[in-house]
Amino acid sequence: MSRDDLSNIIEHTRFGFVKYEKDKIIIKEGQQCNRLYFLTDGIISIKNCSDNNSYSVEEDIHAPYIFDMEYLFGLTQKFPSTYKAITTCNLIVIDKEEILKLSDEFFIFKINMFNLLSTQSQKLIGKPWRKHPNSTRATIIRFIKDHCIYPAGKKMFNINMQTLANQINDGRLNVSRELNKMKEEKLILLHRGGFEIPALEHLLM
């Protein structure tokens, strides 16, 4: 964008500047997605739950980060996750009407938005065609990766071993054995009812 374009956007677009203190809920799962939230500073936690609430995943995301832009449009226009401030967070908020106006007036804005949505779609289309994991550990790692938004950083899986075994179609004993090996290798921390991954990038190496 040119300097004139940026000046025009600033002058004619209604931005909201919001601050959330530590531990405050920013958005709850199921809330209507009619605004674009852009995290400019701070760390948030994103929590996603399975359809039957048998397990959930929480992960820490650092700024900058855009909240679920793909849910502004389409069949389901509600946030799929719960967002909480881990530190003091600053966000820019833009109403959906303003987003549509920007996409009409600025071609580069429209292209960038299409690129984000297309990338998301292509990743989902490619998932069924990946090579199937050939071991219990590889299957657990695939399950973990598929349930994370960002392939790095701290993750918390609130899931018991039997539920995990059912999800990956393996035996509970095999799952328990592999999780304990990962613990010994300092890749995860086991807790009652789940496990924590201090740095997912180390597990994916």
Coordinates of C-alpha atoms in Angstrom, one line a residue:
M1 CA 0.0 0.0 0.0
S2 CA 1.1 3.5 -0.7
R3 CA 1.5 6.1 2.0
D4 CA -1.6 7.8 0.7
D5 CA -3.6 4.6 0.9
L6 CA -2.5 4.0 4.5
S7 CA -3.4 7.6 5.4
N8 CA -6.8 7.2 3.8
I9 CA -7.4 4.0 5.8
I10 CA -6.4 5.6 9.1
E11 CA -8.7 8.6 8.4
H12 CA -11.8 6.7 7.2
T13 CA -11.7 3.4 9.0
R14 CA -13.1 3.0 12.5
F15 CA -10.6 1.1 14.6
G16 CA -11.2 0.0 18.2
F17 CA -8.2 -0.1 20.5
V18 CA -8.9 -2.5 23.4
K19 CA -6.7 -3.6 26.4
Y20 CA -7.3 -6.8 28.4
E21 CA -5.6 -7.4 31.7
K22 CA -4.0 -10.8 32.7
D23 CA -6.5 -13.7 33.0
K24 CA -9.4 -11.8 31.4
I25 CA -11.6 -13.7 28.9
I26 CA -11.4 -11.9 25.5
I27 CA -13.8 -14.1 23.6
K28 CA -15.9 -17.1 24.5
E29 CA -16.5 -20.1 22.3
G30 CA -19.7 -19.7 20.3
Q31 CA -19.6 -15.9 20.5
Q32 CA -20.8 -14.2 17.2
C33 CA -17.9 -13.4 14.9
N34 CA -18.7 -10.0 13.5
R35 CA -15.5 -8.2 14.3
L36 CA -11.8 -8.8 13.4
Y37 CA -9.5 -9.0 16.4
F38 CA -5.8 -8.4 15.9
L39 CA -3.5 -9.0 18.8
T40 CA -0.7 -6.4 18.7
D41 CA 1.0 -7.0 22.0
G42 CA 0.9 -9.7 24.7
I43 CA 0.3 -13.4 25.0
I44 CA -3.1 -15.2 24.8
S45 CA -4.3 -18.7 25.5
I46 CA -6.6 -20.3 23.0
K47 CA -8.8 -23.2 24.2
N48 CA -10.6 -25.6 21.9
C49 CA -12.8 -28.5 23.0
S50 CA -13.9 -31.7 21.2
D51 CA -17.6 -31.9 20.1
N52 CA -18.4 -34.2 23.1
N53 CA -16.2 -32.3 25.5
S54 CA -14.2 -35.4 26.3
Y55 CA -10.9 -33.5 25.8
S56 CA -9.6 -30.0 25.2
V57 CA -6.4 -28.3 24.0
E58 CA -5.0 -25.0 25.3
E59 CA -2.1 -23.2 23.6
D60 CA -0.2 -20.0 24.2
I61 CA 0.0 -17.6 21.2
H62 CA 2.3 -14.5 21.1
A63 CA 1.5 -11.3 19.2
P64 CA 1.0 -10.5 16.4
Y65 CA -2.0 -12.7 15.8
I66 CA -5.4 -12.4 14.0
F67 CA -8.3 -14.2 15.6
D68 CA -10.2 -16.7 13.2
M69 CA -10.6 -14.4 10.2
E70 CA -12.2 -17.3 8.3
Y71 CA -15.2 -17.2 10.6
L72 CA -16.2 -13.7 9.6
F73 CA -17.9 -15.4 6.5
G74 CA -19.3 -18.7 5.5
L75 CA -21.7 -21.3 7.0
T76 CA -20.6 -20.8 10.7
Q77 CA -20.0 -17.2 11.8
K78 CA -19.2 -17.9 15.5
F79 CA -15.8 -18.2 17.2
P80 CA -14.8 -21.9 17.6
S81 CA -12.5 -21.1 20.5
T82 CA -12.2 -19.4 23.9
Y83 CA -9.5 -16.7 24.1
K84 CA -8.0 -15.6 27.4
A85 CA -5.2 -13.0 28.2
I86 CA -2.2 -14.7 29.7
T87 CA -0.4 -11.3 30.0
T88 CA -1.7 -7.8 29.6
C89 CA -2.8 -7.7 25.9
N90 CA -3.5 -4.9 23.4
L91 CA -5.8 -5.5 20.5
I92 CA -7.1 -3.6 17.4
V93 CA -10.7 -4.4 16.7
I94 CA -12.4 -3.7 13.3
D95 CA -16.2 -4.3 12.6
K96 CA -17.1 -6.6 9.7
E97 CA -18.7 -3.7 7.8
E98 CA -15.3 -1.9 7.9
I99 CA -13.6 -5.1 6.6
L100 CA -15.9 -5.3 3.7
K101 CA -15.4 -1.6 3.0
L102 CA -11.6 -2.0 3.0
S103 CA -11.7 -5.0 0.7
D104 CA -13.8 -3.0 -1.8
E105 CA -11.6 0.1 -1.7
F106 CA -8.1 -1.5 -1.5
F107 CA -7.2 -4.4 -3.9
I108 CA -4.1 -5.3 -1.9
F109 CA -6.2 -5.8 1.2
K110 CA -8.6 -8.1 -0.7
I111 CA -5.7 -10.1 -2.1
N112 CA -4.1 -10.6 1.3
M113 CA -7.4 -11.7 2.8
F114 CA -7.9 -14.2 -0.1
N115 CA -4.4 -15.5 0.4
L116 CA -5.0 -16.2 4.1
L117 CA -8.3 -18.0 3.4
S118 CA -6.8 -19.9 0.5
T119 CA -3.8 -21.1 2.5
Q120 CA -6.1 -22.4 5.2
S121 CA -8.3 -24.2 2.7
Q122 CA -5.3 -25.8 0.9
K123 CA -3.8 -27.1 4.2
L124 CA -7.2 -28.8 5.1
I125 CA -7.5 -30.3 1.6
G126 CA -4.0 -31.8 1.8
K127 CA -4.5 -33.4 5.3
P128 CA -6.2 -36.7 4.1
W129 CA -3.4 -37.4 1.6
R130 CA -0.5 -37.4 4.0
K131 CA 1.4 -40.6 4.7
H132 CA -0.2 -42.5 7.6
P133 CA 2.0 -42.7 10.8
N134 CA 3.7 -46.1 11.2
S135 CA 4.1 -46.2 15.0
T136 CA 2.2 -45.3 18.2
R137 CA 4.5 -42.4 18.8
A138 CA 4.2 -41.0 15.3
T139 CA 0.4 -41.3 15.6
I140 CA 0.3 -39.5 18.9
I141 CA 2.5 -36.7 17.4
R142 CA 0.2 -36.5 14.4
F143 CA -2.8 -36.2 16.7
I144 CA -1.0 -33.4 18.7
K145 CA 0.0 -31.5 15.6
D146 CA -3.4 -31.7 14.0
H147 CA -5.0 -30.2 17.2
C148 CA -2.7 -27.2 17.4
I149 CA -3.0 -23.9 15.7
Y150 CA 0.7 -23.0 15.7
P151 CA 3.4 -25.6 15.4
A152 CA 5.6 -24.3 18.2
G153 CA 5.3 -23.1 21.8
K154 CA 3.5 -24.3 25.0
K155 CA 0.5 -26.6 24.6
M156 CA -1.7 -28.2 27.3
F157 CA -3.7 -31.3 26.3
N158 CA -6.5 -32.1 28.8
I159 CA -7.1 -35.7 27.8
N160 CA -6.9 -39.0 29.6
M161 CA -4.9 -41.9 28.2
Q162 CA -7.9 -44.0 27.4
T163 CA -9.6 -41.1 25.4
L164 CA -6.3 -40.5 23.6
A165 CA -6.0 -44.2 22.8
N166 CA -9.5 -44.2 21.4
Q167 CA -8.8 -41.2 19.3
I168 CA -5.8 -42.7 17.6
N169 CA -7.2 -46.2 17.5
D170 CA -4.5 -47.8 19.6
G171 CA -4.2 -49.5 23.0
R172 CA -4.1 -47.6 26.3
L173 CA -0.9 -49.5 27.3
N174 CA 0.9 -48.5 24.1
V175 CA -0.2 -44.9 24.6
S176 CA 0.9 -44.9 28.2
R177 CA 4.3 -46.4 27.3
E178 CA 5.0 -43.8 24.6
L179 CA 3.9 -40.8 26.7
N180 CA 6.2 -42.0 29.6
K181 CA 9.1 -42.3 27.1
M182 CA 8.4 -38.7 25.9
K183 CA 8.4 -37.6 29.6
E184 CA 11.8 -39.3 30.1
E185 CA 13.1 -37.5 27.1
K186 CA 11.8 -34.2 28.6
L187 CA 9.5 -33.6 25.6
I188 CA 6.3 -33.5 27.7
L189 CA 5.2 -33.2 31.3
L190 CA 2.6 -35.7 32.4
H191 CA -0.3 -34.5 34.7
R192 CA -3.4 -36.1 36.1
G193 CA -5.9 -36.0 33.2
G194 CA -3.5 -34.8 30.6
F195 CA 0.0 -33.6 29.6
E196 CA 1.8 -30.4 28.8
I197 CA 4.2 -29.8 26.0
P198 CA 6.7 -27.0 26.9
A199 CA 7.8 -26.5 23.3
L200 CA 6.0 -28.3 20.5
E201 CA 8.8 -27.5 18.0
H202 CA 11.1 -29.9 20.0
L203 CA 8.5 -32.7 19.7
L204 CA 8.2 -32.2 16.0
M205 CA 11.9 -32.4 15.2

